[in-house]
Amino acid sequence: MSDSKNEKHKKSMQKQKSNVDQRIEEADSERGVLIVLTGNGKGKSSSAFGMVMRALGYGYKVGVVQFIKGAQLSGEEIYLKEQCPQVDFYQMGTGFTWDTQDREADIAAAERTWAVVEPMLKDDSYHLVVLDELTYMIAYKYLDEDMILKALADRPVEQSVVVTGRGGGKALQDLADTVAEVKDIKHAFKAGIKARKGVDF
Ligand code: ATP
Ligand code: MG
C-alpha cells in the first residue's frame, strides 16, 4: 500500500475504533438477551448451537428444546445427549409438519414440548435456552402466541434465549433484543446436492 493509502486506512480504522469504543462505553446494562434468528437462508440453528458451545465453554447450564425436529437424527442431538451433561436436551419428535399431516397430534406434541420449556424459562440456573424452530408453533398456531411471549418476557433477568425459525411474527421480533435474518443467496440443495451429515444435520 502507498503511504497515502496507508494513512487513509489508519484514519478510517481509528474512527471506527472510537465509534465502537463509544458504543461499548454507552452499553451499561447487563442482562440476558432474547435473540431471534430468522430468514430463509442456512445458518439459524447452527448459529444457535454455536452459542451453546460458547456457554458451555464457561461451564454454564444450557437448555435446548427442538420443536418439529426429531424424525431425522442430527449431529447436535448425538453430541449434546451423549457428551454434554450440562445440556438438557428435548425434542418434540414429530418430524416436519408436512410429514405428519395431523394437526391434532402436532398440537398435542407442541403442548408436551412447551411443558418442558416453561420450567426452563422460570429457572435461573439456565444461562442459555435455545428454542429451535419455535417460530413455526406461533405461525401454525399450535401454541398460543401471548403465552409464549409472556413466558419469554418473564424469564430470569440473567437468562438468554435464542429462538430460531422462519417467520414468527412481529410481536416476537418486537420483544427480542436482537433479531437477525439469514438471507438465502445460494443453497447447495438447489443445485441438487444432498443434505450432508455433519454439515446440514
Ligand atoms: P442450519 O441447521 O443448517 O443452521 P437453518 O436452521 O438455518 O439451517 P432450517 O430452516 O432449520 O435452516 O433448515 C434445516 C435444514 O434445511 C438444514 O439441513 C439446512 O442446511 C437446510 N436449509 C437451510 N436453508 C436452506 C435453503 N435456503 N434451501 C435449502 N435447504 C436449506
Ligand atoms: Mg433450523
PDB file of C-alpha atoms and ligand atoms in Angstrom:
ATOM      1  CA  MET A   1       0.000   0.000   0.000  1.00  0.00           C
ATOM      2  CA  SER A   2       1.201   3.518  -0.774  1.00  0.00           C
ATOM      3  CA  ASP A   3       1.844   5.895   2.155  1.00  0.00           C
ATOM      4  CA  SER A   4      -1.274   7.958   1.466  1.00  0.00           C
ATOM      5  CA  LYS A   5      -3.452   4.851   1.221  1.00  0.00           C
ATOM      6  CA  ASN A   6      -1.945   3.600   4.461  1.00  0.00           C
ATOM      7  CA  GLU A   7      -2.651   6.903   6.149  1.00  0.00           C
ATOM      8  CA  LYS A   8      -6.237   6.914   4.909  1.00  0.00           C
ATOM      9  CA  HIS A   9      -6.763   3.336   6.106  1.00  0.00           C
ATOM     10  CA  LYS A  10      -5.306   4.166   9.501  1.00  0.00           C
ATOM     11  CA  LYS A  11      -7.565   7.208   9.885  1.00  0.00           C
ATOM     12  CA  SER A  12     -10.654   5.231   8.929  1.00  0.00           C
ATOM     13  CA  MET A  13      -9.758   2.448  11.370  1.00  0.00           C
ATOM     14  CA  GLN A  14      -9.139   4.983  14.143  1.00  0.00           C
ATOM     15  CA  LYS A  15     -12.561   6.485  13.509  1.00  0.00           C
ATOM     16  CA  GLN A  16     -14.205   3.059  13.571  1.00  0.00           C
ATOM     17  CA  LYS A  17     -12.420   2.169  16.771  1.00  0.00           C
ATOM     18  CA  SER A  18     -13.500   5.322  18.516  1.00  0.00           C
ATOM     19  CA  ASN A  19     -17.120   4.724  17.388  1.00  0.00           C
ATOM     20  CA  VAL A  20     -17.025   1.165  18.715  1.00  0.00           C
ATOM     21  CA  ASP A  21     -15.339   2.259  21.963  1.00  0.00           C
ATOM     22  CA  GLN A  22     -18.011   4.887  22.479  1.00  0.00           C
ATOM     23  CA  ARG A  23     -20.787   2.364  21.962  1.00  0.00           C
ATOM     24  CA  ILE A  24     -19.120  -0.066  24.377  1.00  0.00           C
ATOM     25  CA  GLU A  25     -18.928   2.750  26.930  1.00  0.00           C
ATOM     26  CA  GLU A  26     -22.604   3.588  26.443  1.00  0.00           C
ATOM     27  CA  ALA A  27     -23.771  -0.028  26.786  1.00  0.00           C
ATOM     28  CA  ASP A  28     -24.161  -0.065  30.544  1.00  0.00           C
ATOM     29  CA  SER A  29     -26.922  -2.589  31.127  1.00  0.00           C
ATOM     30  CA  GLU A  30     -26.012  -6.170  31.975  1.00  0.00           C
ATOM     31  CA  ARG A  31     -28.695  -8.783  31.444  1.00  0.00           C
ATOM     32  CA  GLY A  32     -29.654 -11.782  29.381  1.00  0.00           C
ATOM     33  CA  VAL A  33     -30.984 -11.183  25.896  1.00  0.00           C
ATOM     34  CA  LEU A  34     -33.675 -12.592  23.666  1.00  0.00           C
ATOM     35  CA  ILE A  35     -32.282 -13.380  20.223  1.00  0.00           C
ATOM     36  CA  VAL A  36     -34.397 -14.265  17.214  1.00  0.00           C
ATOM     37  CA  LEU A  37     -32.654 -15.870  14.224  1.00  0.00           C
ATOM     38  CA  THR A  38     -34.897 -15.954  11.214  1.00  0.00           C
ATOM     39  CA  GLY A  39     -34.867 -15.817   7.406  1.00  0.00           C
ATOM     40  CA  ASN A  40     -34.739 -18.294   4.533  1.00  0.00           C
ATOM     41  CA  GLY A  41     -31.003 -18.918   4.433  1.00  0.00           C
ATOM     42  CA  LYS A  42     -28.903 -21.614   6.097  1.00  0.00           C
ATOM     43  CA  GLY A  43     -27.404 -20.826   9.480  1.00  0.00           C
ATOM     44  CA  LYS A  44     -30.142 -20.219  12.039  1.00  0.00           C
ATOM     45  CA  SER A  45     -29.909 -23.411  14.083  1.00  0.00           C
ATOM     46  CA  SER A  46     -26.180 -23.766  13.582  1.00  0.00           C
ATOM     47  CA  SER A  47     -25.690 -20.241  14.946  1.00  0.00           C
ATOM     48  CA  ALA A  48     -27.784 -21.138  17.979  1.00  0.00           C
ATOM     49  CA  PHE A  49     -25.616 -24.211  18.563  1.00  0.00           C
ATOM     50  CA  GLY A  50     -22.549 -22.007  18.257  1.00  0.00           C
ATOM     51  CA  MET A  51     -23.881 -20.047  21.240  1.00  0.00           C
ATOM     52  CA  VAL A  52     -24.481 -23.306  23.107  1.00  0.00           C
ATOM     53  CA  MET A  53     -20.794 -24.072  22.649  1.00  0.00           C
ATOM     54  CA  ARG A  54     -19.850 -20.621  23.930  1.00  0.00           C
ATOM     55  CA  ALA A  55     -21.980 -21.009  27.035  1.00  0.00           C
ATOM     56  CA  LEU A  56     -20.550 -24.472  27.682  1.00  0.00           C
ATOM     57  CA  GLY A  57     -17.059 -23.059  27.416  1.00  0.00           C
ATOM     58  CA  TYR A  58     -17.775 -21.101  30.597  1.00  0.00           C
ATOM     59  CA  GLY A  59     -19.395 -24.071  32.291  1.00  0.00           C
ATOM     60  CA  TYR A  60     -22.911 -22.621  32.124  1.00  0.00           C
ATOM     61  CA  LYS A  61     -26.009 -24.774  32.152  1.00  0.00           C
ATOM     62  CA  VAL A  62     -27.922 -24.828  28.878  1.00  0.00           C
ATOM     63  CA  GLY A  63     -31.373 -25.950  27.810  1.00  0.00           C
ATOM     64  CA  VAL A  64     -32.075 -26.942  24.216  1.00  0.00           C
ATOM     65  CA  VAL A  65     -35.574 -27.672  23.010  1.00  0.00           C
ATOM     66  CA  GLN A  66     -36.159 -28.530  19.381  1.00  0.00           C
ATOM     67  CA  PHE A  67     -39.645 -28.072  18.045  1.00  0.00           C
ATOM     68  CA  ILE A  68     -40.617 -30.031  14.910  1.00  0.00           C
ATOM     69  CA  LYS A  69     -37.254 -31.785  14.541  1.00  0.00           C
ATOM     70  CA  GLY A  70     -36.872 -35.323  15.741  1.00  0.00           C
ATOM     71  CA  ALA A  71     -37.506 -37.681  12.870  1.00  0.00           C
ATOM     72  CA  GLN A  72     -34.027 -37.030  11.458  1.00  0.00           C
ATOM     73  CA  LEU A  73     -31.169 -37.699  13.848  1.00  0.00           C
ATOM     74  CA  SER A  74     -28.718 -34.804  13.952  1.00  0.00           C
ATOM     75  CA  GLY A  75     -25.096 -34.406  14.971  1.00  0.00           C
ATOM     76  CA  GLU A  76     -26.042 -31.845  17.604  1.00  0.00           C
ATOM     77  CA  GLU A  77     -28.533 -34.269  19.128  1.00  0.00           C
ATOM     78  CA  ILE A  78     -25.974 -37.085  19.298  1.00  0.00           C
ATOM     79  CA  TYR A  79     -23.281 -34.835  20.736  1.00  0.00           C
ATOM     80  CA  LEU A  80     -25.402 -32.988  23.280  1.00  0.00           C
ATOM     81  CA  LYS A  81     -27.201 -36.081  24.527  1.00  0.00           C
ATOM     82  CA  GLU A  82     -24.155 -38.306  24.760  1.00  0.00           C
ATOM     83  CA  GLN A  83     -21.396 -35.935  25.755  1.00  0.00           C
ATOM     84  CA  CYS A  84     -22.879 -32.882  27.440  1.00  0.00           C
ATOM     85  CA  PRO A  85     -24.445 -33.487  30.842  1.00  0.00           C
ATOM     86  CA  GLN A  86     -24.698 -29.688  31.337  1.00  0.00           C
ATOM     87  CA  VAL A  87     -27.199 -29.547  28.485  1.00  0.00           C
ATOM     88  CA  ASP A  88     -30.809 -30.528  28.985  1.00  0.00           C
ATOM     89  CA  PHE A  89     -31.932 -31.562  25.542  1.00  0.00           C
ATOM     90  CA  TYR A  90     -35.506 -32.226  24.465  1.00  0.00           C
ATOM     91  CA  GLN A  91     -37.118 -32.782  21.084  1.00  0.00           C
ATOM     92  CA  MET A  92     -40.738 -32.530  20.099  1.00  0.00           C
ATOM     93  CA  GLY A  93     -40.023 -35.517  17.926  1.00  0.00           C
ATOM     94  CA  THR A  94     -42.854 -35.346  15.453  1.00  0.00           C
ATOM     95  CA  GLY A  95     -40.817 -34.616  12.357  1.00  0.00           C
ATOM     96  CA  PHE A  96     -41.822 -31.928   9.932  1.00  0.00           C
ATOM     97  CA  THR A  97     -45.422 -30.947   9.995  1.00  0.00           C
ATOM     98  CA  TRP A  98     -45.851 -31.674   6.294  1.00  0.00           C
ATOM     99  CA  ASP A  99     -44.768 -35.240   7.083  1.00  0.00           C
ATOM    100  CA  THR A 100     -47.179 -35.804   9.941  1.00  0.00           C
ATOM    101  CA  GLN A 101     -50.193 -34.088   8.337  1.00  0.00           C
ATOM    102  CA  ASP A 102     -52.022 -34.488  11.604  1.00  0.00           C
ATOM    103  CA  ARG A 103     -52.787 -31.149  13.212  1.00  0.00           C
ATOM    104  CA  GLU A 104     -54.318 -32.505  16.404  1.00  0.00           C
ATOM    105  CA  ALA A 105     -51.326 -34.758  17.062  1.00  0.00           C
ATOM    106  CA  ASP A 106     -48.945 -31.894  16.289  1.00  0.00           C
ATOM    107  CA  ILE A 107     -50.728 -29.620  18.744  1.00  0.00           C
ATOM    108  CA  ALA A 108     -50.590 -32.270  21.466  1.00  0.00           C
ATOM    109  CA  ALA A 109     -46.866 -32.748  20.812  1.00  0.00           C
ATOM    110  CA  ALA A 110     -46.316 -28.962  20.840  1.00  0.00           C
ATOM    111  CA  GLU A 111     -48.067 -28.700  24.201  1.00  0.00           C
ATOM    112  CA  ARG A 112     -45.993 -31.541  25.657  1.00  0.00           C
ATOM    113  CA  THR A 113     -42.878 -29.776  24.430  1.00  0.00           C
ATOM    114  CA  TRP A 114     -43.971 -26.436  25.882  1.00  0.00           C
ATOM    115  CA  ALA A 115     -44.392 -28.159  29.236  1.00  0.00           C
ATOM    116  CA  VAL A 116     -40.624 -28.785  29.099  1.00  0.00           C
ATOM    117  CA  VAL A 117     -39.829 -25.201  28.069  1.00  0.00           C
ATOM    118  CA  GLU A 118     -41.946 -23.450  30.682  1.00  0.00           C
ATOM    119  CA  PRO A 119     -39.960 -24.545  33.763  1.00  0.00           C
ATOM    120  CA  MET A 120     -36.689 -23.723  31.960  1.00  0.00           C
ATOM    121  CA  LEU A 121     -37.905 -20.162  31.454  1.00  0.00           C
ATOM    122  CA  LYS A 122     -38.523 -19.878  35.204  1.00  0.00           C
ATOM    123  CA  ASP A 123     -35.228 -21.388  36.295  1.00  0.00           C
ATOM    124  CA  ASP A 124     -32.311 -19.003  36.617  1.00  0.00           C
ATOM    125  CA  SER A 125     -29.806 -21.861  36.683  1.00  0.00           C
ATOM    126  CA  TYR A 126     -30.179 -21.963  32.873  1.00  0.00           C
ATOM    127  CA  HIS A 127     -27.803 -19.380  31.441  1.00  0.00           C
ATOM    128  CA  LEU A 128     -28.947 -20.063  27.891  1.00  0.00           C
ATOM    129  CA  VAL A 129     -32.081 -21.661  26.461  1.00  0.00           C
ATOM    130  CA  VAL A 130     -32.354 -22.495  22.765  1.00  0.00           C
ATOM    131  CA  LEU A 131     -35.860 -22.847  21.353  1.00  0.00           C
ATOM    132  CA  ASP A 132     -35.084 -24.240  17.935  1.00  0.00           C
ATOM    133  CA  GLU A 133     -37.852 -23.782  15.311  1.00  0.00           C
ATOM    134  CA  LEU A 134     -40.244 -22.304  17.874  1.00  0.00           C
ATOM    135  CA  THR A 135     -41.445 -19.770  15.299  1.00  0.00           C
ATOM    136  CA  TYR A 136     -43.466 -22.449  13.494  1.00  0.00           C
ATOM    137  CA  MET A 137     -45.500 -23.123  16.635  1.00  0.00           C
ATOM    138  CA  ILE A 138     -46.603 -19.492  16.509  1.00  0.00           C
ATOM    139  CA  ALA A 139     -47.044 -19.420  12.734  1.00  0.00           C
ATOM    140  CA  TYR A 140     -49.218 -22.568  12.681  1.00  0.00           C
ATOM    141  CA  LYS A 141     -50.981 -21.506  15.889  1.00  0.00           C
ATOM    142  CA  TYR A 142     -50.010 -24.761  17.578  1.00  0.00           C
ATOM    143  CA  LEU A 143     -49.219 -22.759  20.716  1.00  0.00           C
ATOM    144  CA  ASP A 144     -50.719 -19.540  21.993  1.00  0.00           C
ATOM    145  CA  GLU A 145     -48.568 -16.578  20.996  1.00  0.00           C
ATOM    146  CA  ASP A 146     -49.383 -14.477  24.085  1.00  0.00           C
ATOM    147  CA  MET A 147     -48.479 -17.386  26.364  1.00  0.00           C
ATOM    148  CA  ILE A 148     -45.108 -17.754  24.623  1.00  0.00           C
ATOM    149  CA  LEU A 149     -44.372 -14.029  24.692  1.00  0.00           C
ATOM    150  CA  LYS A 150     -45.289 -13.715  28.352  1.00  0.00           C
ATOM    151  CA  ALA A 151     -43.071 -16.643  29.355  1.00  0.00           C
ATOM    152  CA  LEU A 152     -40.177 -15.164  27.361  1.00  0.00           C
ATOM    153  CA  ALA A 153     -40.699 -11.693  28.843  1.00  0.00           C
ATOM    154  CA  ASP A 154     -40.944 -13.005  32.432  1.00  0.00           C
ATOM    155  CA  ARG A 155     -37.831 -15.187  32.276  1.00  0.00           C
ATOM    156  CA  PRO A 156     -34.945 -14.662  34.732  1.00  0.00           C
ATOM    157  CA  VAL A 157     -33.008 -11.453  34.125  1.00  0.00           C
ATOM    158  CA  GLU A 158     -29.686 -13.189  33.562  1.00  0.00           C
ATOM    159  CA  GLN A 159     -31.078 -15.812  31.198  1.00  0.00           C
ATOM    160  CA  SER A 160     -30.605 -15.532  27.428  1.00  0.00           C
ATOM    161  CA  VAL A 161     -32.926 -17.235  24.984  1.00  0.00           C
ATOM    162  CA  VAL A 162     -32.348 -17.951  21.300  1.00  0.00           C
ATOM    163  CA  VAL A 163     -35.380 -18.583  19.117  1.00  0.00           C
ATOM    164  CA  THR A 164     -34.807 -19.880  15.599  1.00  0.00           C
ATOM    165  CA  GLY A 165     -37.029 -20.428  12.589  1.00  0.00           C
ATOM    166  CA  ARG A 166     -38.622 -18.678   9.647  1.00  0.00           C
ATOM    167  CA  GLY A 167     -41.457 -16.256  10.327  1.00  0.00           C
ATOM    168  CA  GLY A 168     -42.625 -15.983  13.900  1.00  0.00           C
ATOM    169  CA  GLY A 169     -44.366 -12.668  13.594  1.00  0.00           C
ATOM    170  CA  LYS A 170     -43.822  -9.073  14.579  1.00  0.00           C
ATOM    171  CA  ALA A 171     -44.677  -9.370  18.272  1.00  0.00           C
ATOM    172  CA  LEU A 172     -41.806 -11.807  18.863  1.00  0.00           C
ATOM    173  CA  GLN A 173     -39.420  -9.553  16.975  1.00  0.00           C
ATOM    174  CA  ASP A 174     -40.636  -6.536  18.972  1.00  0.00           C
ATOM    175  CA  LEU A 175     -39.943  -8.341  22.223  1.00  0.00           C
ATOM    176  CA  ALA A 176     -36.489  -9.540  21.128  1.00  0.00           C
ATOM    177  CA  ASP A 177     -33.291  -7.619  21.856  1.00  0.00           C
ATOM    178  CA  THR A 178     -31.509  -8.974  18.799  1.00  0.00           C
ATOM    179  CA  VAL A 179     -33.154 -10.053  15.566  1.00  0.00           C
ATOM    180  CA  ALA A 180     -31.055 -11.333  12.686  1.00  0.00           C
ATOM    181  CA  GLU A 181     -32.247 -12.526   9.326  1.00  0.00           C
ATOM    182  CA  VAL A 182     -30.199 -15.098   7.432  1.00  0.00           C
ATOM    183  CA  LYS A 183     -30.645 -14.286   3.777  1.00  0.00           C
ATOM    184  CA  ASP A 184     -30.673 -17.074   1.224  1.00  0.00           C
ATOM    185  CA  ILE A 185     -28.306 -16.146  -1.561  1.00  0.00           C
ATOM    186  CA  LYS A 186     -27.490 -19.655  -2.697  1.00  0.00           C
ATOM    187  CA  HIS A 187     -28.001 -23.144  -1.306  1.00  0.00           C
ATOM    188  CA  ALA A 188     -26.322 -26.353  -2.439  1.00  0.00           C
ATOM    189  CA  PHE A 189     -29.642 -28.187  -2.194  1.00  0.00           C
ATOM    190  CA  LYS A 190     -30.962 -26.143  -5.102  1.00  0.00           C
ATOM    191  CA  ALA A 191     -28.119 -27.449  -7.237  1.00  0.00           C
ATOM    192  CA  GLY A 192     -29.188 -30.994  -6.395  1.00  0.00           C
ATOM    193  CA  ILE A 193     -26.603 -31.607  -3.686  1.00  0.00           C
ATOM    194  CA  LYS A 194     -27.981 -33.728  -0.884  1.00  0.00           C
ATOM    195  CA  ALA A 195     -28.017 -32.508   2.729  1.00  0.00           C
ATOM    196  CA  ARG A 196     -24.701 -33.508   4.308  1.00  0.00           C
ATOM    197  CA  LYS A 197     -24.220 -35.393   7.513  1.00  0.00           C
ATOM    198  CA  GLY A 198     -22.194 -33.230   9.902  1.00  0.00           C
ATOM    199  CA  VAL A 199     -22.920 -30.101   7.882  1.00  0.00           C
ATOM    200  CA  ASP A 200     -26.687 -29.873   7.465  1.00  0.00           C
ATOM    201  CA  PHE A 201     -27.761 -32.317  10.179  1.00  0.00           C
TER     202      PHE A 201
HETATM  203  P1  ATP B   1     -28.852 -24.985   9.823  1.00  0.00           P
HETATM  204  O1  ATP B   1     -29.420 -26.002  10.802  1.00  0.00           O
HETATM  205  O2  ATP B   1     -28.011 -25.649   8.805  1.00  0.00           O
HETATM  206  O3  ATP B   1     -28.235 -23.814  10.502  1.00  0.00           O
HETATM  207  P2  ATP B   1     -31.251 -23.461   9.439  1.00  0.00           P
HETATM  208  O4  ATP B   1     -31.580 -23.718  10.856  1.00  0.00           O
HETATM  209  O5  ATP B   1     -30.926 -22.055   9.061  1.00  0.00           O
HETATM  210  O6  ATP B   1     -30.104 -24.431   8.976  1.00  0.00           O
HETATM  211  P3  ATP B   1     -33.767 -24.678   8.693  1.00  0.00           P
HETATM  212  O7  ATP B   1     -34.861 -23.914   8.071  1.00  0.00           O
HETATM  213  O8  ATP B   1     -33.920 -25.100  10.105  1.00  0.00           O
HETATM  214  O9  ATP B   1     -32.412 -23.873   8.458  1.00  0.00           O
HETATM  215  O10 ATP B   1     -33.483 -25.920   7.775  1.00  0.00           O
HETATM  216  C1  ATP B   1     -32.810 -27.031   8.207  1.00  0.00           C
HETATM  217  C2  ATP B   1     -32.183 -27.771   7.041  1.00  0.00           C
HETATM  218  O11 ATP B   1     -32.503 -27.191   5.799  1.00  0.00           O
HETATM  219  C3  ATP B   1     -30.659 -27.768   7.117  1.00  0.00           C
HETATM  220  O12 ATP B   1     -30.250 -29.005   6.660  1.00  0.00           O
HETATM  221  C4  ATP B   1     -30.245 -26.688   6.160  1.00  0.00           C
HETATM  222  O13 ATP B   1     -28.991 -26.900   5.567  1.00  0.00           O
HETATM  223  C5  ATP B   1     -31.337 -26.739   5.129  1.00  0.00           C
HETATM  224  N1  ATP B   1     -31.568 -25.393   4.580  1.00  0.00           N
HETATM  225  C6  ATP B   1     -31.477 -24.227   5.186  1.00  0.00           C
HETATM  226  N2  ATP B   1     -31.710 -23.197   4.359  1.00  0.00           N
HETATM  227  C7  ATP B   1     -31.984 -23.751   3.154  1.00  0.00           C
HETATM  228  C8  ATP B   1     -32.310 -23.241   1.858  1.00  0.00           C
HETATM  229  N3  ATP B   1     -32.388 -21.958   1.634  1.00  0.00           N
HETATM  230  N4  ATP B   1     -32.531 -24.142   0.850  1.00  0.00           N
HETATM  231  C9  ATP B   1     -32.444 -25.458   1.087  1.00  0.00           C
HETATM  232  N5  ATP B   1     -32.149 -26.002   2.250  1.00  0.00           N
HETATM  233  C10 ATP B   1     -31.910 -25.178   3.300  1.00  0.00           C
HETATM  234 MG    MG B   2     -33.062 -24.705  11.865  1.00  0.00          MG
END
